[in-house]
Amino acid sequence: MSRFKLALSLLLTLAAFALLIGLGTWQMQRLAWKEALLSEIDARRSQPPESVDEVAADLRAGRDVDYKAMSATGRFQHSKERHFLATRDGQPGFYVFTPLQLADGHFLFVNRGFVPADNKEPASRKAGLVEGEQTITGLARMKLVAKPSSLVPENDPTHNIFYWKDLDAMTASTGLDGQAVLPFFLDAGPAPVPGGLPIGGVTQIDLPNNHLQYALTWYGLAVALAVIAGLSFLRRKG
């Protein structure tokens, strides 16, 4: 092999090695970020519940309020509940999102929990349509700004079926004034509901954390490349 080809081969090998090491290091940085995020979420959930005003103030200040413990007091507007397609323990059904009218006239959409598909219509679960002032404790959830994936179907407000949590579309389909609706949700906790439906406490915290596995893969490939390159060099030298 000519010196030029040898130098080129060495240069490409070093570039590939540096790339693999860089990818592994990037995954380690992502691991540290993900662990910090999970720790922060656990801290938010374990704090005493904040009021609606406190959560709204945090959001206006640019702070992330997702999964923050909070409570809200108001009256449910059951005639305007919206239905988000969901499953629970393999059973198809819906999450029931109901506007809660607060004392100041604002509305907060509350994810009251899961109902089986056969109980989509409120008339089938009248006991759970609680009247009067209610205090709901759970977790604040941020609104989505766009559909999470092109694979997710478009929402169907006409039939009151939502495939992704589009707060603006939910609001528009109820006829509520968008200016009066707070820009976040409240996922109700597991407190029992008369009649048993909806079933609360459905918040899912599913943040995959495979960064260490990915990092070890990239580092392993870098080591394998170094070994192969070293053996190749020794063979030529011999």
PDB file of C-alpha atoms in Angstrom:
ATOM      1  CA  MET A   1       0.000   0.000   0.000  1.00  0.00           C
ATOM      2  CA  SER A   2       1.358   3.457  -0.916  1.00  0.00           C
ATOM      3  CA  ARG A   3       2.086   6.037   1.741  1.00  0.00           C
ATOM      4  CA  PHE A   4      -0.782   8.174   0.448  1.00  0.00           C
ATOM      5  CA  LYS A   5      -3.317   5.352   0.791  1.00  0.00           C
ATOM      6  CA  LEU A   6      -1.922   4.449   4.199  1.00  0.00           C
ATOM      7  CA  ALA A   7      -2.208   8.043   5.384  1.00  0.00           C
ATOM      8  CA  LEU A   8      -5.717   8.333   3.989  1.00  0.00           C
ATOM      9  CA  SER A   9      -6.755   5.078   5.670  1.00  0.00           C
ATOM     10  CA  LEU A  10      -5.294   6.274   8.969  1.00  0.00           C
ATOM     11  CA  LEU A  11      -7.031   9.640   8.652  1.00  0.00           C
ATOM     12  CA  LEU A  12     -10.425   8.024   7.947  1.00  0.00           C
ATOM     13  CA  THR A  13      -9.959   5.612  10.844  1.00  0.00           C
ATOM     14  CA  LEU A  14      -9.118   8.448  13.241  1.00  0.00           C
ATOM     15  CA  ALA A  15     -12.143  10.444  11.997  1.00  0.00           C
ATOM     16  CA  ALA A  16     -14.456   7.466  12.493  1.00  0.00           C
ATOM     17  CA  PHE A  17     -12.983   6.822  15.952  1.00  0.00           C
ATOM     18  CA  ALA A  18     -13.481  10.472  16.942  1.00  0.00           C
ATOM     19  CA  LEU A  19     -17.056  10.390  15.646  1.00  0.00           C
ATOM     20  CA  LEU A  20     -17.896   7.270  17.667  1.00  0.00           C
ATOM     21  CA  ILE A  21     -16.332   8.723  20.815  1.00  0.00           C
ATOM     22  CA  GLY A  22     -18.244  11.962  20.215  1.00  0.00           C
ATOM     23  CA  LEU A  23     -21.547  10.131  19.842  1.00  0.00           C
ATOM     24  CA  GLY A  24     -20.909   8.171  23.029  1.00  0.00           C
ATOM     25  CA  THR A  25     -20.048  11.339  24.935  1.00  0.00           C
ATOM     26  CA  TRP A  26     -23.175  13.055  23.590  1.00  0.00           C
ATOM     27  CA  GLN A  27     -25.284  10.177  24.872  1.00  0.00           C
ATOM     28  CA  MET A  28     -23.648  10.482  28.292  1.00  0.00           C
ATOM     29  CA  GLN A  29     -24.559  14.158  28.307  1.00  0.00           C
ATOM     30  CA  ARG A  30     -28.125  13.227  27.346  1.00  0.00           C
ATOM     31  CA  LEU A  31     -28.143  10.698  30.180  1.00  0.00           C
ATOM     32  CA  ALA A  32     -27.198  13.385  32.708  1.00  0.00           C
ATOM     33  CA  TRP A  33     -29.913  15.678  31.295  1.00  0.00           C
ATOM     34  CA  LYS A  34     -32.583  12.952  31.384  1.00  0.00           C
ATOM     35  CA  GLU A  35     -31.724  11.919  34.960  1.00  0.00           C
ATOM     36  CA  ALA A  36     -31.888  15.557  36.065  1.00  0.00           C
ATOM     37  CA  LEU A  37     -35.272  15.960  34.339  1.00  0.00           C
ATOM     38  CA  LEU A  38     -36.692  12.823  35.971  1.00  0.00           C
ATOM     39  CA  SER A  39     -35.420  13.978  39.354  1.00  0.00           C
ATOM     40  CA  GLU A  40     -37.018  17.400  38.827  1.00  0.00           C
ATOM     41  CA  ILE A  41     -40.339  15.825  37.851  1.00  0.00           C
ATOM     42  CA  ASP A  42     -40.281  13.659  40.993  1.00  0.00           C
ATOM     43  CA  ALA A  43     -39.631  16.799  43.040  1.00  0.00           C
ATOM     44  CA  ARG A  44     -42.529  18.662  41.402  1.00  0.00           C
ATOM     45  CA  ARG A  45     -44.918  15.793  42.059  1.00  0.00           C
ATOM     46  CA  SER A  46     -43.915  15.440  45.708  1.00  0.00           C
ATOM     47  CA  GLN A  47     -44.308  19.126  46.611  1.00  0.00           C
ATOM     48  CA  PRO A  48     -47.501  20.415  48.280  1.00  0.00           C
ATOM     49  CA  PRO A  49     -50.104  21.253  45.597  1.00  0.00           C
ATOM     50  CA  GLU A  50     -49.935  24.790  44.246  1.00  0.00           C
ATOM     51  CA  SER A  51     -52.977  26.879  43.423  1.00  0.00           C
ATOM     52  CA  VAL A  52     -54.126  27.611  39.894  1.00  0.00           C
ATOM     53  CA  ASP A  53     -52.863  31.183  40.208  1.00  0.00           C
ATOM     54  CA  GLU A  54     -49.398  29.997  41.297  1.00  0.00           C
ATOM     55  CA  VAL A  55     -49.108  27.564  38.390  1.00  0.00           C
ATOM     56  CA  ALA A  56     -50.329  30.213  35.939  1.00  0.00           C
ATOM     57  CA  ALA A  57     -47.751  32.673  37.306  1.00  0.00           C
ATOM     58  CA  ASP A  58     -44.977  30.101  36.882  1.00  0.00           C
ATOM     59  CA  LEU A  59     -46.052  29.526  33.298  1.00  0.00           C
ATOM     60  CA  ARG A  60     -46.117  33.260  32.524  1.00  0.00           C
ATOM     61  CA  ALA A  61     -42.606  33.503  33.933  1.00  0.00           C
ATOM     62  CA  GLY A  62     -41.441  30.890  31.438  1.00  0.00           C
ATOM     63  CA  ARG A  63     -41.059  28.072  33.950  1.00  0.00           C
ATOM     64  CA  ASP A  64     -42.007  24.497  33.091  1.00  0.00           C
ATOM     65  CA  VAL A  65     -45.098  23.464  35.056  1.00  0.00           C
ATOM     66  CA  ASP A  66     -45.490  19.963  33.599  1.00  0.00           C
ATOM     67  CA  TYR A  67     -46.257  17.400  36.343  1.00  0.00           C
ATOM     68  CA  LYS A  68     -46.371  20.057  39.058  1.00  0.00           C
ATOM     69  CA  ALA A  69     -48.711  19.144  41.912  1.00  0.00           C
ATOM     70  CA  MET A  70     -51.669  21.523  41.944  1.00  0.00           C
ATOM     71  CA  SER A  71     -55.274  21.856  43.045  1.00  0.00           C
ATOM     72  CA  ALA A  72     -58.202  23.786  41.634  1.00  0.00           C
ATOM     73  CA  THR A  73     -61.656  24.642  42.930  1.00  0.00           C
ATOM     74  CA  GLY A  74     -64.645  25.308  40.730  1.00  0.00           C
ATOM     75  CA  ARG A  75     -67.752  23.875  39.099  1.00  0.00           C
ATOM     76  CA  PHE A  76     -67.617  21.303  36.309  1.00  0.00           C
ATOM     77  CA  GLN A  77     -69.338  22.132  33.037  1.00  0.00           C
ATOM     78  CA  HIS A  78     -70.304  18.554  32.225  1.00  0.00           C
ATOM     79  CA  SER A  79     -72.219  19.441  29.085  1.00  0.00           C
ATOM     80  CA  LYS A  80     -68.911  20.537  27.533  1.00  0.00           C
ATOM     81  CA  GLU A  81     -66.773  17.522  28.384  1.00  0.00           C
ATOM     82  CA  ARG A  82     -64.400  16.365  25.638  1.00  0.00           C
ATOM     83  CA  HIS A  83     -63.247  12.790  25.002  1.00  0.00           C
ATOM     84  CA  PHE A  84     -59.650  11.744  24.328  1.00  0.00           C
ATOM     85  CA  LEU A  85     -59.157   8.243  22.907  1.00  0.00           C
ATOM     86  CA  ALA A  86     -57.214   6.100  25.382  1.00  0.00           C
ATOM     87  CA  THR A  87     -56.758   2.626  26.834  1.00  0.00           C
ATOM     88  CA  ARG A  88     -56.429   1.392  30.403  1.00  0.00           C
ATOM     89  CA  ASP A  89     -55.077  -2.074  31.156  1.00  0.00           C
ATOM     90  CA  GLY A  90     -55.778  -3.004  27.550  1.00  0.00           C
ATOM     91  CA  GLN A  91     -59.384  -1.805  27.682  1.00  0.00           C
ATOM     92  CA  PRO A  92     -60.391   0.768  25.036  1.00  0.00           C
ATOM     93  CA  GLY A  93     -62.091   3.919  26.148  1.00  0.00           C
ATOM     94  CA  PHE A  94     -61.629   7.616  26.676  1.00  0.00           C
ATOM     95  CA  TYR A  95     -60.152  10.168  29.041  1.00  0.00           C
ATOM     96  CA  VAL A  96     -62.815  12.677  30.007  1.00  0.00           C
ATOM     97  CA  PHE A  97     -61.679  16.310  29.802  1.00  0.00           C
ATOM     98  CA  THR A  98     -64.181  18.627  31.478  1.00  0.00           C
ATOM     99  CA  PRO A  99     -63.939  22.415  31.823  1.00  0.00           C
ATOM    100  CA  LEU A 100     -63.871  23.499  35.453  1.00  0.00           C
ATOM    101  CA  GLN A 101     -65.267  27.011  35.885  1.00  0.00           C
ATOM    102  CA  LEU A 102     -63.265  28.881  38.499  1.00  0.00           C
ATOM    103  CA  ALA A 103     -64.526  31.618  40.798  1.00  0.00           C
ATOM    104  CA  ASP A 104     -62.869  34.322  38.683  1.00  0.00           C
ATOM    105  CA  GLY A 105     -64.695  33.174  35.548  1.00  0.00           C
ATOM    106  CA  HIS A 106     -61.758  31.382  33.934  1.00  0.00           C
ATOM    107  CA  PHE A 107     -61.961  27.760  32.821  1.00  0.00           C
ATOM    108  CA  LEU A 108     -59.454  24.968  33.420  1.00  0.00           C
ATOM    109  CA  PHE A 109     -59.749  21.741  31.449  1.00  0.00           C
ATOM    110  CA  VAL A 110     -59.492  18.817  33.863  1.00  0.00           C
ATOM    111  CA  ASN A 111     -58.635  15.316  32.742  1.00  0.00           C
ATOM    112  CA  ARG A 112     -61.005  13.573  35.150  1.00  0.00           C
ATOM    113  CA  GLY A 113     -59.807  10.122  34.119  1.00  0.00           C
ATOM    114  CA  PHE A 114     -60.742   7.031  32.147  1.00  0.00           C
ATOM    115  CA  VAL A 115     -64.135   5.665  31.125  1.00  0.00           C
ATOM    116  CA  PRO A 116     -64.686   2.502  29.045  1.00  0.00           C
ATOM    117  CA  ALA A 117     -65.882   2.983  25.474  1.00  0.00           C
ATOM    118  CA  ASP A 118     -69.403   1.925  26.482  1.00  0.00           C
ATOM    119  CA  ASN A 119     -69.500   4.790  28.972  1.00  0.00           C
ATOM    120  CA  LYS A 120     -68.442   7.553  26.619  1.00  0.00           C
ATOM    121  CA  GLU A 121     -71.804   9.286  26.896  1.00  0.00           C
ATOM    122  CA  PRO A 122     -72.336  11.135  30.204  1.00  0.00           C
ATOM    123  CA  ALA A 123     -75.865   9.713  30.550  1.00  0.00           C
ATOM    124  CA  SER A 124     -74.327   6.279  31.173  1.00  0.00           C
ATOM    125  CA  ARG A 125     -72.483   7.518  34.298  1.00  0.00           C
ATOM    126  CA  LYS A 126     -74.774  10.078  35.857  1.00  0.00           C
ATOM    127  CA  ALA A 127     -73.471   9.525  39.389  1.00  0.00           C
ATOM    128  CA  GLY A 128     -70.044  10.807  38.332  1.00  0.00           C
ATOM    129  CA  LEU A 129     -71.424  14.092  37.013  1.00  0.00           C
ATOM    130  CA  VAL A 130     -70.807  15.796  40.334  1.00  0.00           C
ATOM    131  CA  GLU A 131     -72.515  19.140  40.891  1.00  0.00           C
ATOM    132  CA  GLY A 132     -71.611  22.120  43.016  1.00  0.00           C
ATOM    133  CA  GLU A 133     -68.190  23.403  43.950  1.00  0.00           C
ATOM    134  CA  GLN A 134     -65.460  20.773  43.699  1.00  0.00           C
ATOM    135  CA  THR A 135     -61.787  20.820  44.656  1.00  0.00           C
ATOM    136  CA  ILE A 136     -59.621  18.700  42.383  1.00  0.00           C
ATOM    137  CA  THR A 137     -56.028  17.797  43.209  1.00  0.00           C
ATOM    138  CA  GLY A 138     -53.643  16.332  40.686  1.00  0.00           C
ATOM    139  CA  LEU A 139     -50.838  17.276  38.315  1.00  0.00           C
ATOM    140  CA  ALA A 140     -50.540  20.226  35.955  1.00  0.00           C
ATOM    141  CA  ARG A 141     -49.871  19.309  32.334  1.00  0.00           C
ATOM    142  CA  MET A 142     -48.578  21.544  29.578  1.00  0.00           C
ATOM    143  CA  LYS A 143     -50.639  21.985  26.412  1.00  0.00           C
ATOM    144  CA  LEU A 144     -49.247  20.604  23.165  1.00  0.00           C
ATOM    145  CA  VAL A 145     -48.355  23.149  20.506  1.00  0.00           C
ATOM    146  CA  ALA A 146     -48.566  20.664  17.630  1.00  0.00           C
ATOM    147  CA  LYS A 147     -49.592  17.126  16.779  1.00  0.00           C
ATOM    148  CA  PRO A 148     -46.922  14.839  18.282  1.00  0.00           C
ATOM    149  CA  SER A 149     -46.532  12.683  15.157  1.00  0.00           C
ATOM    150  CA  SER A 150     -47.732  12.477  11.577  1.00  0.00           C
ATOM    151  CA  LEU A 151     -48.954   8.978  12.430  1.00  0.00           C
ATOM    152  CA  VAL A 152     -51.495  10.379  14.896  1.00  0.00           C
ATOM    153  CA  PRO A 153     -54.930  10.858  13.272  1.00  0.00           C
ATOM    154  CA  GLU A 154     -56.491  14.280  13.045  1.00  0.00           C
ATOM    155  CA  ASN A 155     -58.878  15.159  15.863  1.00  0.00           C
ATOM    156  CA  ASP A 156     -62.587  14.745  15.175  1.00  0.00           C
ATOM    157  CA  PRO A 157     -64.354  17.505  17.149  1.00  0.00           C
ATOM    158  CA  THR A 158     -67.623  16.838  15.299  1.00  0.00           C
ATOM    159  CA  HIS A 159     -67.894  13.423  16.968  1.00  0.00           C
ATOM    160  CA  ASN A 160     -66.127  14.581  20.137  1.00  0.00           C
ATOM    161  CA  ILE A 161     -63.146  12.269  19.667  1.00  0.00           C
ATOM    162  CA  PHE A 162     -59.648  13.653  20.162  1.00  0.00           C
ATOM    163  CA  TYR A 163     -56.504  11.721  19.272  1.00  0.00           C
ATOM    164  CA  TRP A 164     -54.086  14.287  20.657  1.00  0.00           C
ATOM    165  CA  LYS A 165     -54.536  16.895  23.360  1.00  0.00           C
ATOM    166  CA  ASP A 166     -55.169  19.999  21.307  1.00  0.00           C
ATOM    167  CA  LEU A 167     -56.427  22.426  23.944  1.00  0.00           C
ATOM    168  CA  ASP A 168     -57.329  25.074  21.375  1.00  0.00           C
ATOM    169  CA  ALA A 169     -59.468  22.613  19.386  1.00  0.00           C
ATOM    170  CA  MET A 170     -61.115  21.331  22.566  1.00  0.00           C
ATOM    171  CA  THR A 171     -61.930  24.886  23.573  1.00  0.00           C
ATOM    172  CA  ALA A 172     -63.305  25.850  20.173  1.00  0.00           C
ATOM    173  CA  SER A 173     -65.509  22.755  20.015  1.00  0.00           C
ATOM    174  CA  THR A 174     -67.160  23.677  23.328  1.00  0.00           C
ATOM    175  CA  GLY A 175     -67.946  27.239  22.311  1.00  0.00           C
ATOM    176  CA  LEU A 176     -65.979  28.651  25.234  1.00  0.00           C
ATOM    177  CA  ASP A 177     -64.117  31.932  24.869  1.00  0.00           C
ATOM    178  CA  GLY A 178     -60.505  30.964  24.266  1.00  0.00           C
ATOM    179  CA  GLN A 179     -59.316  33.988  26.260  1.00  0.00           C
ATOM    180  CA  ALA A 180     -61.086  32.616  29.327  1.00  0.00           C
ATOM    181  CA  VAL A 181     -59.470  29.149  29.132  1.00  0.00           C
ATOM    182  CA  LEU A 182     -56.200  28.654  30.998  1.00  0.00           C
ATOM    183  CA  PRO A 183     -53.317  27.433  28.774  1.00  0.00           C
ATOM    184  CA  PHE A 184     -52.653  24.188  30.646  1.00  0.00           C
ATOM    185  CA  PHE A 185     -54.503  21.102  31.869  1.00  0.00           C
ATOM    186  CA  LEU A 186     -55.022  19.470  35.234  1.00  0.00           C
ATOM    187  CA  ASP A 187     -54.817  15.691  35.440  1.00  0.00           C
ATOM    188  CA  ALA A 188     -57.029  14.655  38.369  1.00  0.00           C
ATOM    189  CA  GLY A 189     -55.510  12.355  40.950  1.00  0.00           C
ATOM    190  CA  PRO A 190     -56.875   8.943  42.004  1.00  0.00           C
ATOM    191  CA  ALA A 191     -59.514  10.262  44.420  1.00  0.00           C
ATOM    192  CA  PRO A 192     -62.683   8.145  43.990  1.00  0.00           C
ATOM    193  CA  VAL A 193     -65.635   9.538  42.043  1.00  0.00           C
ATOM    194  CA  PRO A 194     -69.304   8.748  42.806  1.00  0.00           C
ATOM    195  CA  GLY A 195     -70.336   5.793  40.698  1.00  0.00           C
ATOM    196  CA  GLY A 196     -66.687   4.898  40.044  1.00  0.00           C
ATOM    197  CA  LEU A 197     -66.381   6.749  36.723  1.00  0.00           C
ATOM    198  CA  PRO A 198     -64.264   8.447  35.520  1.00  0.00           C
ATOM    199  CA  ILE A 199     -61.272   6.621  37.039  1.00  0.00           C
ATOM    200  CA  GLY A 200     -58.689   9.241  37.978  1.00  0.00           C
ATOM    201  CA  GLY A 201     -54.940   9.048  38.428  1.00  0.00           C
ATOM    202  CA  VAL A 202     -54.225   8.244  34.790  1.00  0.00           C
ATOM    203  CA  THR A 203     -51.158  10.449  34.339  1.00  0.00           C
ATOM    204  CA  GLN A 204     -48.395   8.556  32.568  1.00  0.00           C
ATOM    205  CA  ILE A 205     -44.791   9.593  33.030  1.00  0.00           C
ATOM    206  CA  ASP A 206     -43.090   7.717  30.221  1.00  0.00           C
ATOM    207  CA  LEU A 207     -39.716   9.247  29.455  1.00  0.00           C
ATOM    208  CA  PRO A 208     -37.451   6.552  27.943  1.00  0.00           C
ATOM    209  CA  ASN A 209     -33.963   6.616  29.400  1.00  0.00           C
ATOM    210  CA  ASN A 210     -31.786   4.385  27.206  1.00  0.00           C
ATOM    211  CA  HIS A 211     -28.913   6.830  26.867  1.00  0.00           C
ATOM    212  CA  LEU A 212     -26.418   4.715  28.852  1.00  0.00           C
ATOM    213  CA  GLN A 213     -27.116   1.748  26.579  1.00  0.00           C
ATOM    214  CA  TYR A 214     -26.604   3.919  23.503  1.00  0.00           C
ATOM    215  CA  ALA A 215     -23.398   5.395  24.931  1.00  0.00           C
ATOM    216  CA  LEU A 216     -21.938   1.960  25.649  1.00  0.00           C
ATOM    217  CA  THR A 217     -22.813   0.909  22.101  1.00  0.00           C
ATOM    218  CA  TRP A 218     -20.958   3.853  20.551  1.00  0.00           C
ATOM    219  CA  TYR A 219     -17.974   3.442  22.883  1.00  0.00           C
ATOM    220  CA  GLY A 220     -17.928  -0.294  22.155  1.00  0.00           C
ATOM    221  CA  LEU A 221     -17.837   0.354  18.424  1.00  0.00           C
ATOM    222  CA  ALA A 222     -14.972   2.798  18.965  1.00  0.00           C
ATOM    223  CA  VAL A 223     -13.008   0.156  20.886  1.00  0.00           C
ATOM    224  CA  ALA A 224     -13.747  -2.447  18.213  1.00  0.00           C
ATOM    225  CA  LEU A 225     -12.559  -0.043  15.505  1.00  0.00           C
ATOM    226  CA  ALA A 226      -9.359   0.665  17.438  1.00  0.00           C
ATOM    227  CA  VAL A 227      -8.655  -3.062  17.864  1.00  0.00           C
ATOM    228  CA  ILE A 228      -9.279  -3.823  14.191  1.00  0.00           C
ATOM    229  CA  ALA A 229      -7.129  -0.882  13.100  1.00  0.00           C
ATOM    230  CA  GLY A 230      -4.347  -1.944  15.479  1.00  0.00           C
ATOM    231  CA  LEU A 231      -4.355  -5.546  14.263  1.00  0.00           C
ATOM    232  CA  SER A 232      -4.338  -4.348  10.656  1.00  0.00           C
ATOM    233  CA  PHE A 233      -1.324  -2.135  11.357  1.00  0.00           C
ATOM    234  CA  LEU A 234       0.571  -4.966  13.061  1.00  0.00           C
ATOM    235  CA  ARG A 235      -0.182  -7.315  10.161  1.00  0.00           C
ATOM    236  CA  ARG A 236       1.207  -4.817   7.636  1.00  0.00           C
ATOM    237  CA  LYS A 237       4.240  -4.181   9.830  1.00  0.00           C
ATOM    238  CA  GLY A 238       4.887  -7.903  10.078  1.00  0.00           C
TER     239      GLY A 238
END
